Coordinates of C-alpha atoms and ligand atoms in Angstrom, one line a residue:
X17 CA -33.8 -31.1 34.7
X18 CA -30.3 -32.6 34.7
X19 CA -29.2 -30.8 37.9
X20 CA -32.4 -31.9 39.6
X21 CA -31.6 -35.6 38.8
X22 CA -28.1 -35.3 40.2
X23 CA -29.2 -33.6 43.4
X24 CA -31.7 -36.4 44.0
X25 CA -29.2 -39.1 43.3
X26 CA -26.8 -37.4 45.7
X27 CA -29.4 -37.3 48.4
X28 CA -30.2 -40.9 48.0
X29 CA -26.5 -41.7 48.3
X30 CA -26.1 -39.7 51.5
X31 CA -29.2 -41.3 53.0
X32 CA -28.1 -44.9 52.7
X33 CA -24.9 -44.8 54.7
X34 CA -21.6 -46.3 53.8
X35 CA -21.1 -46.7 50.1
X36 CA -18.2 -47.5 47.8
X37 CA -16.6 -44.3 46.5
X38 CA -17.4 -45.3 42.9
X39 CA -21.1 -45.5 43.6
X40 CA -21.8 -41.9 42.5
X41 CA -23.7 -39.8 40.1
X42 CA -21.9 -40.1 36.7
X43 CA -20.3 -37.0 35.3
X44 CA -18.6 -36.9 31.9
X45 CA -14.8 -36.9 32.3
X46 CA -14.9 -38.3 35.9
X47 CA -13.7 -41.8 35.5
X48 CA -12.1 -43.6 38.4
X49 CA -10.3 -46.8 39.3
X50 CA -12.7 -48.8 41.5
X51 CA -11.1 -51.4 43.7
X52 CA -13.0 -54.3 45.4
X53 CA -12.0 -57.2 47.7
X54 CA -13.9 -60.4 47.2
X55 CA -13.3 -63.0 49.8
X56 CA -15.0 -66.3 48.8
X57 CA -15.9 -67.9 52.1
X58 CA -17.9 -71.0 53.1
X59 CA -20.5 -69.8 55.4
X60 CA -23.9 -70.6 57.0
X61 CA -27.2 -68.8 57.3
X62 CA -28.3 -67.8 60.8
X63 CA -24.7 -67.9 62.0
X64 CA -23.5 -66.3 65.3
X65 CA -23.4 -63.0 63.3
X66 CA -27.2 -63.1 63.5
X67 CA -27.4 -63.1 67.3
X68 CA -31.1 -63.6 68.2
X69 CA -32.4 -63.5 64.6
X70 CA -35.2 -64.4 63.7
X71 CA -36.6 -63.9 67.2
X72 CA -35.3 -60.4 67.1
X73 CA -35.8 -58.9 63.6
X74 CA -33.3 -56.1 64.2
X75 CA -30.6 -58.8 64.7
X76 CA -31.3 -60.2 61.2
X77 CA -30.1 -56.9 59.7
X78 CA -26.7 -57.1 61.4
X79 CA -23.7 -57.0 59.2
X80 CA -22.6 -60.5 58.1
X81 CA -25.9 -62.0 59.2
X82 CA -27.3 -64.0 56.3
X83 CA -30.9 -64.6 57.5
X84 CA -32.3 -65.6 54.1
X85 CA -35.8 -67.0 54.7
X86 CA -35.0 -68.2 58.2
X87 CA -34.0 -71.7 57.2
X88 CA -30.6 -73.0 58.4
X89 CA -28.2 -74.2 55.6
X90 CA -24.6 -73.9 54.6
X91 CA -23.8 -71.6 51.7
X92 CA -20.9 -70.0 49.9
X93 CA -20.6 -66.2 49.9
X94 CA -18.5 -63.3 48.9
X95 CA -17.6 -61.3 52.1
X96 CA -20.3 -63.1 54.1
X97 CA -23.1 -61.4 52.2
X98 CA -26.0 -62.7 50.2
X99 CA -26.1 -61.4 47.5
X100 CA -22.4 -60.5 47.5
X101 CA -21.3 -56.8 47.3
X102 CA -22.9 -54.8 44.5
X103 CA -20.5 -53.1 42.0
X104 CA -22.1 -49.8 40.9
X105 CA -19.8 -47.7 38.8
X106 CA -19.8 -45.3 35.9
X107 CA -19.1 -46.1 32.2
X108 CA -15.4 -46.1 31.6
X109 CA -14.4 -46.7 35.2
X110 CA -11.5 -49.2 35.6
X111 CA -12.9 -52.1 37.7
X112 CA -10.3 -54.0 39.7
X113 CA -11.6 -56.9 41.8
X114 CA -9.2 -58.9 43.9
X115 CA -10.7 -62.3 44.4
X116 CA -9.3 -64.3 47.3
X117 CA -10.3 -67.9 47.5
X118 CA -10.5 -69.1 51.1
X119 CA -12.4 -72.3 50.5
X120 CA -11.0 -75.5 52.1
X121 CA -10.6 -77.3 48.8
X122 CA -12.6 -75.8 46.0
X123 CA -11.5 -73.4 43.4
X124 CA -13.4 -70.5 41.8
X125 CA -13.7 -68.0 39.0
X126 CA -16.0 -64.9 38.7
X127 CA -17.8 -64.1 35.4
X128 CA -18.9 -60.5 34.8
X129 CA -22.2 -61.2 33.1
X130 CA -23.0 -58.4 30.6
X131 CA -19.4 -57.1 30.1
X132 CA -17.9 -58.3 26.9
X133 CA -14.3 -58.1 27.8
X134 CA -13.3 -56.6 24.5
X135 CA -9.5 -56.3 24.6
X136 CA -9.7 -57.8 28.2
X137 CA -10.6 -61.4 27.2
X138 CA -8.5 -62.9 30.0
X139 CA -10.9 -61.6 32.6
X140 CA -14.1 -63.2 31.4
X141 CA -13.9 -65.7 34.3
X142 CA -14.6 -69.1 32.7
X143 CA -12.5 -71.9 34.2
X144 CA -10.4 -73.8 31.7
X145 CA -11.6 -71.5 28.9
X146 CA -10.2 -68.0 29.7
X147 CA -8.2 -68.8 32.9
X148 CA -7.2 -71.5 35.3
X149 CA -9.5 -71.8 38.3
X150 CA -8.4 -69.6 41.2
X151 CA -6.6 -71.4 44.0
X152 CA -5.4 -68.4 46.0
X153 CA -5.8 -64.8 44.7
X154 CA -6.6 -63.4 41.3
X155 CA -6.9 -59.8 40.2
X156 CA -9.6 -59.1 37.6
X157 CA -8.9 -55.8 35.9
X158 CA -11.2 -54.5 33.1
X159 CA -13.1 -51.3 32.1
X160 CA -16.8 -51.0 32.8
X161 CA -17.4 -50.8 29.0
X162 CA -21.0 -51.9 28.6
X163 CA -23.5 -49.6 30.4
X164 CA -26.6 -50.9 32.0
X165 CA -27.8 -53.5 34.6
X166 CA -25.6 -56.5 34.8
X167 CA -24.3 -58.9 37.5
X168 CA -21.4 -61.0 38.4
X169 CA -21.3 -64.6 39.5
X170 CA -19.2 -67.6 40.1
X171 CA -18.7 -69.7 37.0
X172 CA -17.3 -72.7 38.9
X173 CA -19.5 -75.8 39.5
X174 CA -22.6 -75.0 41.5
X175 CA -21.1 -72.0 43.3
X176 CA -23.5 -69.5 41.9
X177 CA -26.3 -71.6 43.2
X178 CA -24.6 -71.7 46.6
X179 CA -24.6 -67.9 46.8
X180 CA -21.7 -66.4 44.9
X181 CA -23.4 -63.6 42.9
X182 CA -24.2 -59.9 43.0
X183 CA -25.3 -56.9 41.0
X184 CA -23.1 -55.0 38.6
X185 CA -24.5 -51.7 37.5
X186 CA -22.8 -49.3 35.0
X187 CA -24.4 -45.9 34.8
X188 CA -23.7 -43.3 32.1
X189 CA -23.2 -39.5 32.3
X190 CA -25.5 -39.1 29.2
X191 CA -28.2 -41.7 29.8
X192 CA -30.3 -42.1 26.7
X193 CA -33.3 -42.8 29.0
X194 CA -32.9 -39.7 31.1
X195 CA -36.3 -38.4 30.2
X196 CA -38.0 -41.7 31.2
X197 CA -37.4 -41.3 35.0
X198 CA -36.4 -39.0 37.8
X199 CA -34.8 -41.4 40.2
X200 CA -32.1 -44.0 39.6
X201 CA -31.1 -45.0 43.1
X202 CA -28.4 -47.6 43.8
X203 CA -31.0 -49.0 46.3
X204 CA -33.4 -49.8 43.5
X205 CA -31.5 -52.8 42.3
X206 CA -33.3 -56.1 42.8
X207 CA -31.4 -59.4 42.5
X208 CA -33.7 -62.4 42.4
X209 CA -32.5 -65.9 43.4
X210 CA -34.2 -69.2 43.7
X211 CA -33.4 -70.7 47.0
X212 CA -32.9 -74.3 48.1
X213 CA -33.1 -75.4 51.7
X214 CA -30.1 -77.7 51.2
X215 CA -26.7 -77.0 49.7
X216 CA -26.9 -76.9 45.9
X217 CA -24.5 -79.9 45.7
X218 CA -26.8 -82.0 47.9
X219 CA -29.7 -81.1 45.6
X220 CA -27.7 -81.7 42.5
X221 CA -26.4 -85.1 43.5
X222 CA -29.7 -86.1 45.0
X223 CA -31.5 -85.2 41.8
X224 CA -28.9 -86.9 39.5
X225 CA -29.0 -90.1 41.5
X226 CA -32.8 -90.1 41.6
X227 CA -33.0 -89.6 45.4
X228 CA -34.2 -86.0 45.4
X229 CA -36.2 -83.6 43.3
X230 CA -34.7 -80.5 41.7
X231 CA -37.3 -78.1 42.9
X232 CA -36.7 -74.8 44.5
X233 CA -37.8 -74.1 48.1
X234 CA -38.4 -70.4 47.5
X235 CA -37.3 -67.1 46.0
X236 CA -35.2 -64.5 47.7
X237 CA -35.2 -60.8 46.9
X238 CA -31.8 -59.3 47.5
X239 CA -31.2 -62.3 49.8
X240 CA -34.4 -61.6 51.8
X241 CA -37.8 -63.1 52.2
X242 CA -40.1 -65.4 54.0
X243 CA -40.2 -69.2 53.7
X244 CA -43.0 -69.9 51.3
X245 CA -42.4 -73.7 51.4
X246 CA -43.0 -73.9 55.2
X247 CA -46.3 -75.7 54.8
X248 CA -44.8 -78.3 52.5
X249 CA -42.0 -78.8 54.9
X250 CA -44.4 -79.1 57.9
X251 CA -42.8 -76.2 59.7
X252 CA -43.9 -72.8 60.8
X253 CA -42.4 -69.9 58.7
X254 CA -40.4 -67.6 60.9
X255 CA -40.4 -63.9 60.6
X256 CA -37.5 -62.8 58.5
X257 CA -37.0 -59.3 57.0
X258 CA -38.5 -58.5 53.6
X259 CA -36.9 -56.3 51.0
X260 CA -38.3 -52.8 51.0
X261 CA -38.2 -50.5 48.0
X262 CA -38.8 -46.9 49.0
X263 CA -40.2 -44.5 46.4
X264 CA -41.0 -40.8 46.4
X265 CA -44.7 -40.0 45.6
X266 CA -45.2 -38.5 42.2
X267 CA -41.8 -39.5 40.8
X268 CA -40.7 -42.1 38.3
X269 CA -38.1 -44.6 39.5
X270 CA -35.8 -46.8 37.5
X271 CA -35.8 -50.2 39.1
X272 CA -33.2 -52.7 37.9
X273 CA -34.2 -56.4 38.0
X274 CA -31.6 -59.2 37.8
X275 CA -32.4 -62.9 37.7
X276 CA -29.7 -64.9 39.4
X277 CA -31.7 -68.1 39.5
X278 CA -30.0 -71.4 39.1
X279 CA -32.8 -74.0 38.7
X280 CA -35.4 -73.4 36.1
X281 CA -37.3 -70.8 37.9
X282 CA -38.8 -68.2 35.5
X283 CA -40.2 -65.5 37.7
X284 CA -43.4 -63.5 37.1
X285 CA -42.8 -59.9 38.3
X286 CA -45.8 -57.6 39.0
X287 CA -46.6 -54.7 41.4
X288 CA -50.0 -54.3 43.0
X289 CA -51.7 -51.2 41.6
X290 CA -48.8 -50.2 39.3
X291 CA -47.8 -51.0 35.7
X292 CA -44.2 -51.4 34.7
X293 CA -42.5 -49.6 31.8
X294 CA -39.7 -51.7 30.5
X295 CA -36.9 -49.4 29.2
X296 CA -33.9 -51.8 28.9
X297 CA -33.0 -55.5 29.0
X298 CA -29.5 -56.9 29.5
X299 CA -28.1 -53.4 29.4
X300 CA -29.6 -52.5 26.0
X301 CA -32.3 -49.8 25.8
X302 CA -35.6 -50.6 24.2
X303 CA -38.5 -48.4 23.1
X304 CA -40.3 -48.1 26.4
X305 CA -43.0 -50.7 26.7
X306 CA -45.6 -50.5 29.5
X307 CA -46.9 -53.9 30.8
X308 CA -48.8 -55.4 33.7
X309 CA -46.2 -58.1 34.3
X310 CA -43.0 -59.6 32.9
X311 CA -41.3 -62.9 33.2
X312 CA -37.5 -62.9 33.9
X313 CA -35.3 -66.0 33.2
X314 CA -32.0 -67.0 34.7
X315 CA -29.3 -64.5 33.7
X316 CA -31.7 -61.8 32.3
X317 CA -32.0 -58.3 33.4
X318 CA -34.9 -55.8 33.0
X319 CA -34.8 -52.1 33.8
X320 CA -38.3 -51.0 34.5
X321 CA -39.7 -47.5 35.3
X322 CA -42.2 -47.5 38.2
X323 CA -44.2 -44.4 38.6
X324 CA -45.3 -43.7 42.2
X325 CA -48.7 -42.3 41.1
X326 CA -50.9 -44.1 43.6
X327 CA -52.0 -43.2 47.1
X328 CA -49.2 -43.1 49.7
X329 CA -49.2 -46.7 51.0
X330 CA -47.4 -50.0 51.0
X331 CA -47.8 -52.3 48.0
X332 CA -46.6 -55.8 47.1
X333 CA -44.0 -56.3 44.5
X334 CA -44.8 -59.9 43.7
X335 CA -42.4 -62.6 42.5
X336 CA -44.1 -65.9 41.5
X337 CA -41.9 -68.7 40.3
X338 CA -42.7 -71.2 37.5
X339 CA -41.5 -74.7 36.5
X340 CA -39.0 -75.8 39.2
X341 CA -40.4 -73.0 41.4
X342 CA -43.9 -74.4 41.0
X343 CA -44.1 -77.6 43.0
X344 CA -43.4 -75.9 46.3
X345 CA -45.3 -72.8 45.3
X346 CA -42.4 -70.4 45.4
X347 CA -43.6 -66.9 45.9
X348 CA -41.9 -63.9 47.4
X349 CA -42.9 -60.3 48.1
X350 CA -40.9 -57.1 48.5
X351 CA -42.6 -54.1 49.9
X352 CA -43.0 -51.0 47.6
X353 CA -43.2 -48.3 50.3
X354 CA -44.1 -44.7 49.4
X355 CA -42.3 -42.2 51.6
X356 CA -44.7 -41.2 54.3
X357 CA -46.4 -44.7 54.4
X358 CA -46.3 -46.6 57.7
X359 CA -43.6 -49.2 58.2
X360 CA -46.0 -52.0 57.7
X361 CA -46.5 -55.0 55.5
X362 CA -49.1 -54.4 52.7
X363 CA -52.6 -55.5 53.7
X364 CA -53.3 -57.5 50.5
X365 CA -52.6 -61.2 50.9
X366 CA -49.4 -62.6 49.3
X367 CA -50.0 -66.1 48.0
X368 CA -48.6 -68.2 45.2
X369 CA -50.2 -67.5 41.8
X370 CA -48.6 -69.0 38.7
X371 CA -51.0 -67.2 36.3
X372 CA -50.2 -63.9 34.7
X373 CA -52.0 -60.9 36.3
X374 CA -54.7 -59.4 34.0
X375 CA -53.4 -57.4 31.1
X376 CA -50.2 -57.8 29.1
X377 CA -47.2 -59.9 30.0
X378 CA -43.8 -59.5 28.4
X379 CA -41.5 -62.5 27.9
X380 CA -44.1 -65.2 28.6
X381 CA -43.0 -68.7 29.3
X382 CA -43.1 -71.1 26.3
X383 CA -45.6 -69.1 24.4
X384 CA -45.0 -66.7 21.5
X385 CA -48.3 -65.5 20.1
X386 CA -50.9 -65.6 22.9
X387 CA -53.3 -62.7 23.3
X388 CA -51.7 -59.9 25.4
X389 CA -48.3 -61.7 25.2
X390 CA -45.2 -59.8 24.0
X391 CA -41.9 -61.6 23.3
X392 CA -38.4 -60.3 23.0
X393 CA -38.7 -60.6 19.2
X394 CA -41.7 -58.3 19.3
X395 CA -40.1 -55.4 21.2
X396 CA -37.9 -52.8 19.5
X397 CA -34.5 -51.5 20.3
X398 CA -34.2 -47.8 21.2
X399 CA -31.2 -47.3 18.9
X400 CA -32.2 -48.0 15.3
X401 CA -30.4 -50.7 13.5
X402 CA -30.7 -52.5 10.2
X403 CA -29.2 -56.0 9.9
X404 CA -27.9 -57.3 6.6
X405 CA -30.3 -59.9 5.1
X406 CA -27.6 -62.5 4.7
X407 CA -25.2 -63.9 7.3
X408 CA -21.7 -65.5 6.8
X409 CA -22.4 -68.4 9.1
X410 CA -25.4 -70.2 10.5
X411 CA -25.4 -72.7 13.3
X412 CA -28.3 -74.8 14.5
X413 CA -28.2 -75.7 18.2
X414 CA -30.6 -78.2 19.6
X415 CA -31.2 -78.2 23.4
X416 CA -32.9 -81.2 24.9
X417 CA -32.9 -84.0 27.4
X418 CA -31.7 -87.4 26.2
X419 CA -32.2 -90.9 27.3
X420 CA -28.5 -91.9 27.3
X421 CA -26.1 -93.9 29.4
X422 CA -24.4 -90.7 30.8
X423 CA -21.4 -92.2 32.4
X424 CA -21.7 -89.8 35.4
X425 CA -25.0 -91.5 36.2
X426 CA -24.9 -95.0 34.8
X427 CA -22.6 -97.9 34.4
X428 CA -23.4 -99.8 31.2
X429 CA -22.2 -103.0 32.7
X430 CA -23.8 -102.7 36.2
X431 CA -26.7 -100.3 35.9
X432 CA -27.4 -99.1 32.4
X433 CA -30.2 -96.6 31.7
X434 CA -32.5 -99.3 30.3
X435 CA -31.5 -101.7 33.1
X436 CA -33.1 -99.8 36.0
X437 CA -36.7 -99.1 36.8
X438 CA -38.3 -95.9 35.5
X439 CA -38.0 -94.0 38.8
X440 CA -34.2 -94.4 38.7
X441 CA -33.9 -93.1 35.1
X442 CA -32.7 -89.5 34.8
X443 CA -32.3 -87.9 31.5
X444 CA -29.3 -85.9 30.4
X445 CA -29.4 -82.2 29.3
X446 CA -27.5 -82.1 26.0
X447 CA -26.7 -79.6 23.2
X448 CA -26.8 -81.2 19.7
X449 CA -26.8 -84.6 21.5
X450 CA -23.4 -83.9 23.1
X451 CA -22.2 -83.0 26.5
X452 CA -19.6 -80.3 26.7
X453 CA -16.4 -81.1 28.5
X454 CA -14.0 -78.4 29.6
X455 CA -10.5 -78.5 28.2
X456 CA -7.8 -79.3 30.8
X457 CA -6.1 -76.0 30.2
X458 CA -7.6 -72.7 29.0
X459 CA -7.2 -72.3 25.2
X460 CA -7.3 -68.5 25.6
X461 CA -4.3 -68.1 27.9
X462 CA -2.5 -71.3 27.0
X463 CA -2.9 -71.4 23.2
X464 CA 0.0 -73.8 22.7
X465 CA -1.8 -76.6 24.5
X466 CA -3.9 -79.1 22.6
X467 CA -7.6 -79.6 23.5
X468 CA -7.7 -83.4 24.1
X469 CA -11.4 -84.0 23.3
X470 CA -11.9 -81.3 20.7
X471 CA -14.9 -81.7 18.3
X472 CA -16.2 -79.2 15.8
X473 CA -19.7 -78.3 14.7
X474 CA -20.7 -80.3 11.7
X475 CA -17.9 -82.9 12.1
X476 CA -18.2 -86.6 13.1
X477 CA -18.0 -87.1 16.8
X478 CA -18.4 -90.9 17.2
X479 CA -14.8 -91.2 18.5
X480 CA -16.0 -89.3 21.6
X481 CA -18.9 -91.6 22.3
X482 CA -19.1 -94.5 24.8
X483 CA -22.3 -96.5 24.3
X484 CA -24.8 -93.8 23.3
X485 CA -23.2 -91.0 25.4
X486 CA -21.1 -88.5 23.5
X487 CA -19.0 -85.9 25.2
X488 CA -16.4 -83.5 23.8
X489 CA -15.2 -79.9 23.8
X490 CA -17.7 -78.7 21.3
X491 CA -16.4 -75.8 19.1
X492 CA -18.1 -73.4 16.8
X493 CA -15.5 -71.5 14.8
X494 CA -15.9 -68.2 13.0
X495 CA -13.5 -65.8 11.5
X496 CA -13.2 -62.3 13.0
X497 CA -15.8 -60.0 11.7
X498 CA -18.1 -62.6 10.2
X499 CA -21.8 -62.2 10.8
X500 CA -23.3 -65.1 12.6
X501 CA -26.8 -66.5 13.1
X502 CA -27.7 -69.0 15.7
X503 CA -30.9 -71.0 15.4
X504 CA -31.5 -72.1 19.0
X505 CA -34.0 -74.9 19.2
X506 CA -35.5 -76.2 22.5
X507 CA -36.7 -79.6 21.2
X508 CA -38.7 -80.4 24.2
X509 CA -39.0 -84.1 23.4
X510 CA -38.9 -84.8 27.1
X511 CA -40.6 -82.5 29.6
X512 CA -41.8 -78.9 29.2
X513 CA -38.8 -76.9 29.9
X514 CA -37.4 -73.8 28.3
X515 CA -33.7 -73.1 28.3
X516 CA -32.3 -69.6 28.9
X517 CA -29.4 -69.3 26.5
X518 CA -26.4 -67.1 27.3
X519 CA -23.5 -66.1 25.1
X520 CA -20.3 -64.7 26.6
X521 CA -18.4 -61.8 24.9
X522 CA -21.2 -60.5 22.8
X523 CA -24.7 -59.2 22.6
X524 CA -27.0 -60.5 19.9
X525 CA -30.1 -59.3 18.1
X526 CA -33.2 -61.4 18.8
X527 CA -34.6 -61.7 15.3
X528 CA -37.2 -64.4 15.6
X529 CA -39.0 -66.6 18.2
X530 CA -41.4 -69.3 17.4
X531 CA -43.1 -72.5 18.7
X532 CA -44.0 -75.5 16.6
X533 CA -45.7 -77.6 19.2
X534 CA -45.1 -79.1 22.6
X535 CA -42.0 -80.7 21.0
X536 CA -40.0 -80.3 17.9
X537 CA -36.6 -81.3 16.4
X538 CA -33.8 -79.3 14.8
X539 CA -34.7 -81.1 11.5
X540 CA -38.2 -79.8 11.7
X541 CA -37.1 -76.2 12.4
X542 CA -34.6 -76.5 9.5
X543 CA -37.4 -77.6 7.1
X544 CA -39.6 -74.8 8.3
X545 CA -36.8 -72.3 7.7
X546 CA -36.0 -73.7 4.3
X547 CA -39.7 -73.4 3.3
X548 CA -39.5 -69.7 4.3
X549 CA -41.4 -70.2 7.5
X550 CA -39.2 -68.2 9.8
X551 CA -39.2 -64.4 9.2
X552 CA -36.3 -62.5 10.6
X553 CA -36.8 -59.1 12.2
X554 CA -33.9 -57.1 10.6
X555 CA -35.1 -53.7 11.7
X556 CA -34.5 -52.5 15.3
X557 CA -34.3 -56.0 16.8
X558 CA -33.7 -56.0 20.6
X559 CA -30.2 -56.7 21.7
X560 CA -29.6 -59.1 24.6
X561 CA -27.0 -61.5 26.0
X562 CA -29.4 -64.0 27.5
X563 CA -32.7 -65.1 26.0
X564 CA -35.2 -67.9 26.5
X565 CA -35.8 -70.6 23.9
X566 CA -39.4 -71.7 24.1
X567 CA -40.0 -75.4 24.6
X568 CA -41.0 -77.0 21.3
X569 CA -39.8 -73.9 19.5
X570 CA -36.9 -71.7 18.5
X571 CA -35.2 -68.4 19.1
X572 CA -33.0 -67.0 16.3
X573 CA -30.2 -64.5 17.2
X574 CA -27.7 -62.6 15.1
X575 CA -24.5 -60.8 15.8
X576 CA -21.3 -59.6 14.2
X577 CA -18.4 -61.7 15.6
X578 CA -16.1 -58.7 16.0
X579 CA -14.8 -59.7 19.5
X580 CA -11.9 -62.2 19.1
X581 CA -11.6 -64.9 21.8
X582 CA -13.0 -68.1 23.3
X583 CA -16.5 -67.5 24.4
X584 CA -18.6 -69.9 26.3
X585 CA -22.3 -70.3 25.3
X586 CA -24.6 -72.3 27.4
X587 CA -27.9 -72.9 29.0
X588 CA -27.9 -70.6 32.0
X589 CA -29.5 -73.2 34.3
X590 CA -26.8 -74.4 36.5
X591 CA -27.9 -78.1 36.6
X592 CA -28.0 -78.0 32.8
X593 CA -24.8 -76.2 32.0
X594 CA -22.7 -78.0 34.6
X595 CA -23.4 -81.4 32.9
X596 CA -22.6 -80.0 29.5
X597 CA -25.4 -78.1 27.8
X598 CA -22.7 -75.8 26.5
X599 CA -20.4 -75.0 23.6
X600 CA -17.5 -72.7 22.8
X601 CA -17.5 -70.0 20.2
X602 CA -14.0 -69.4 18.9
X603 CA -13.7 -66.0 17.1
X604 CA -10.6 -65.2 15.2
X605 CA -7.1 -66.4 15.8
X606 CA -4.3 -65.9 18.3
X607 CA -3.0 -63.0 16.3
X608 CA -6.2 -61.1 16.9
X609 CA -5.8 -61.3 20.7
X610 CA -3.9 -59.1 23.1
X611 CA -0.8 -60.7 24.6
X612 CA -1.3 -63.0 27.6
X613 CA -0.8 -60.9 30.8
X614 CA 2.6 -61.3 32.3
X615 CA 2.6 -64.0 35.1
X616 CA -0.9 -65.2 34.2
X617 CA -1.4 -68.5 36.0
X618 CA -1.2 -71.8 34.0
X619 CA -2.6 -75.2 34.6
X620 CA -3.0 -78.6 32.9
X621 CA -2.7 -82.3 33.1
X622 CA 0.4 -84.2 34.2
X623 CA 0.6 -87.4 32.2
X624 CA 4.3 -88.3 31.6
X625 CA 5.3 -91.3 29.5
X626 CA 6.0 -94.6 31.3
Ligands
NAG724 C1 -27.4 -98.2 27.7 O1 -26.6 -99.3 27.8 C2 -27.2 -100.5 27.7 C3 -26.2 -101.6 28.0 O2 -25.1 -101.5 27.1 C4 -27.9 -100.7 26.3 O3 -28.6 -101.9 26.2 C5 -28.8 -99.5 26.1 O4 -29.3 -99.5 24.8 C6 -28.1 -98.2 26.3 N1 -29.0 -97.1 26.2 C7 -30.1 -96.8 26.9 C8 -30.9 -95.6 26.6 O5 -30.4 -97.6 27.8
CU725 CU1 -31.3 -75.8 30.0

């Protein structure tokens, strides 16, 4: 069995042309140093690299041609690719990525979403938290320690939304899921992205100054797809290439899904004529669960096994977007092509459908106990675990929009929130009624520097408020080794939005998920909890690093804070996290950390006395 798998994987590798030497079948004892060059470059879709694309489809597939969905727009890329280069390595490999920033005036950092950077805290890639933003070049150097399906992305401003992201897969020589599939091809990694037909900065500023919506114009699958918003835009969609996933009849294939969405675009994933067996999420194995569809939120990953047990043909893999992907009916298709099927598009129609396909749905949007609905708190981890009944520390974190005089948007003297008409009022995403501000120097690598606007969980913050708008570097402090529980509440007082929560440096167990109504408050959830109304799943709870919080409800997560450092936690929607729906988890002290690497760049304010 084992030999069979390796041979197949080797064949797949050979068939797909030039690959990085580290993209290989994993064998115990064979660990390597894997080097990558990431040039961050400002770029454009349909550039001269595309020659006569989209008129000539073959031209769209040329190297450095970013065809996307055939709409012309500026973007930011790594190596003129969308998505950027995939890193596919084996557990224990040393990953060295040289990031060269060639932007005219912007800086960058890259976060390795899913790697916990244990003993390599300095490479987590959060500007002003773990490092200074990169001006020139920076070498990331860390072991591929957490196996599974992960991804990397820019953590600076809106750069992820502009195109700086890619897959990061860590395979294992002894895969605990080995009996669940026959094929695990590097080509079966699917990175999903919501796509705008303007630069993300245009959209962000337009939205924040009430001049534009914040809706997506479509979904791309590994950077490919057709323009599903053409009708809304009054144009004719051009013919751009679709992603093709080729499968071998009769075999089971491990397909790795990554959501790199930036707006709030939960995506329903389903495959015509096939069910999906979920075997892992965010790199952690689960007891396989077979479903008809699943919903994937920004930052999440799902590994699914797809059995090619249907007649040889072409089938749609469907991606239907919700919330911000709803108004312009964002739908995308990839072709599931059986070997031997004609090189054609499936005959079934592909049109937007925001309802779940018949049968079960895993990870449904803003619902926890509907019929045929299975949440992350319902599934079970493949590796058994029993959590202690008590925790050392508990934090309540409320996510919501607030009607406040956010100083980025309003001027209390000239145009306060309540002084403009309703259509000019925009609400501010906040965490515990605060907006997170980054320190001016990274506390991890410059521990001697003070954090100017530091505020701690549970402490008075009024000194950081102007009018009704409060902003500070919000800190949750825990001692090394303490067990922590986070009660994440999506209050939902305004709108019907969920928030995908992401914690750096750790996985957590999803021990409860619930919904109180279309809106709730932290207070209400606390009372429910005090009355014994929130049962924790302490046995075999699924481990994740990104999880949705249902609107008007809560998600409870637990973990052992055994990784010292400064870890950002935030809503994974770019437009929310970038205005401060975030906080910092500080675990342990400076004595628990490795020494700052020699020559590590420094930064900070320059404000001499006068
Ligand atoms: C905003 O500022 C104005 C002017 O100071 C004040 O009247 C108002 O209460 C504040 N808050 C909101 C939500 O408008
Ligand atoms: Cu959010």
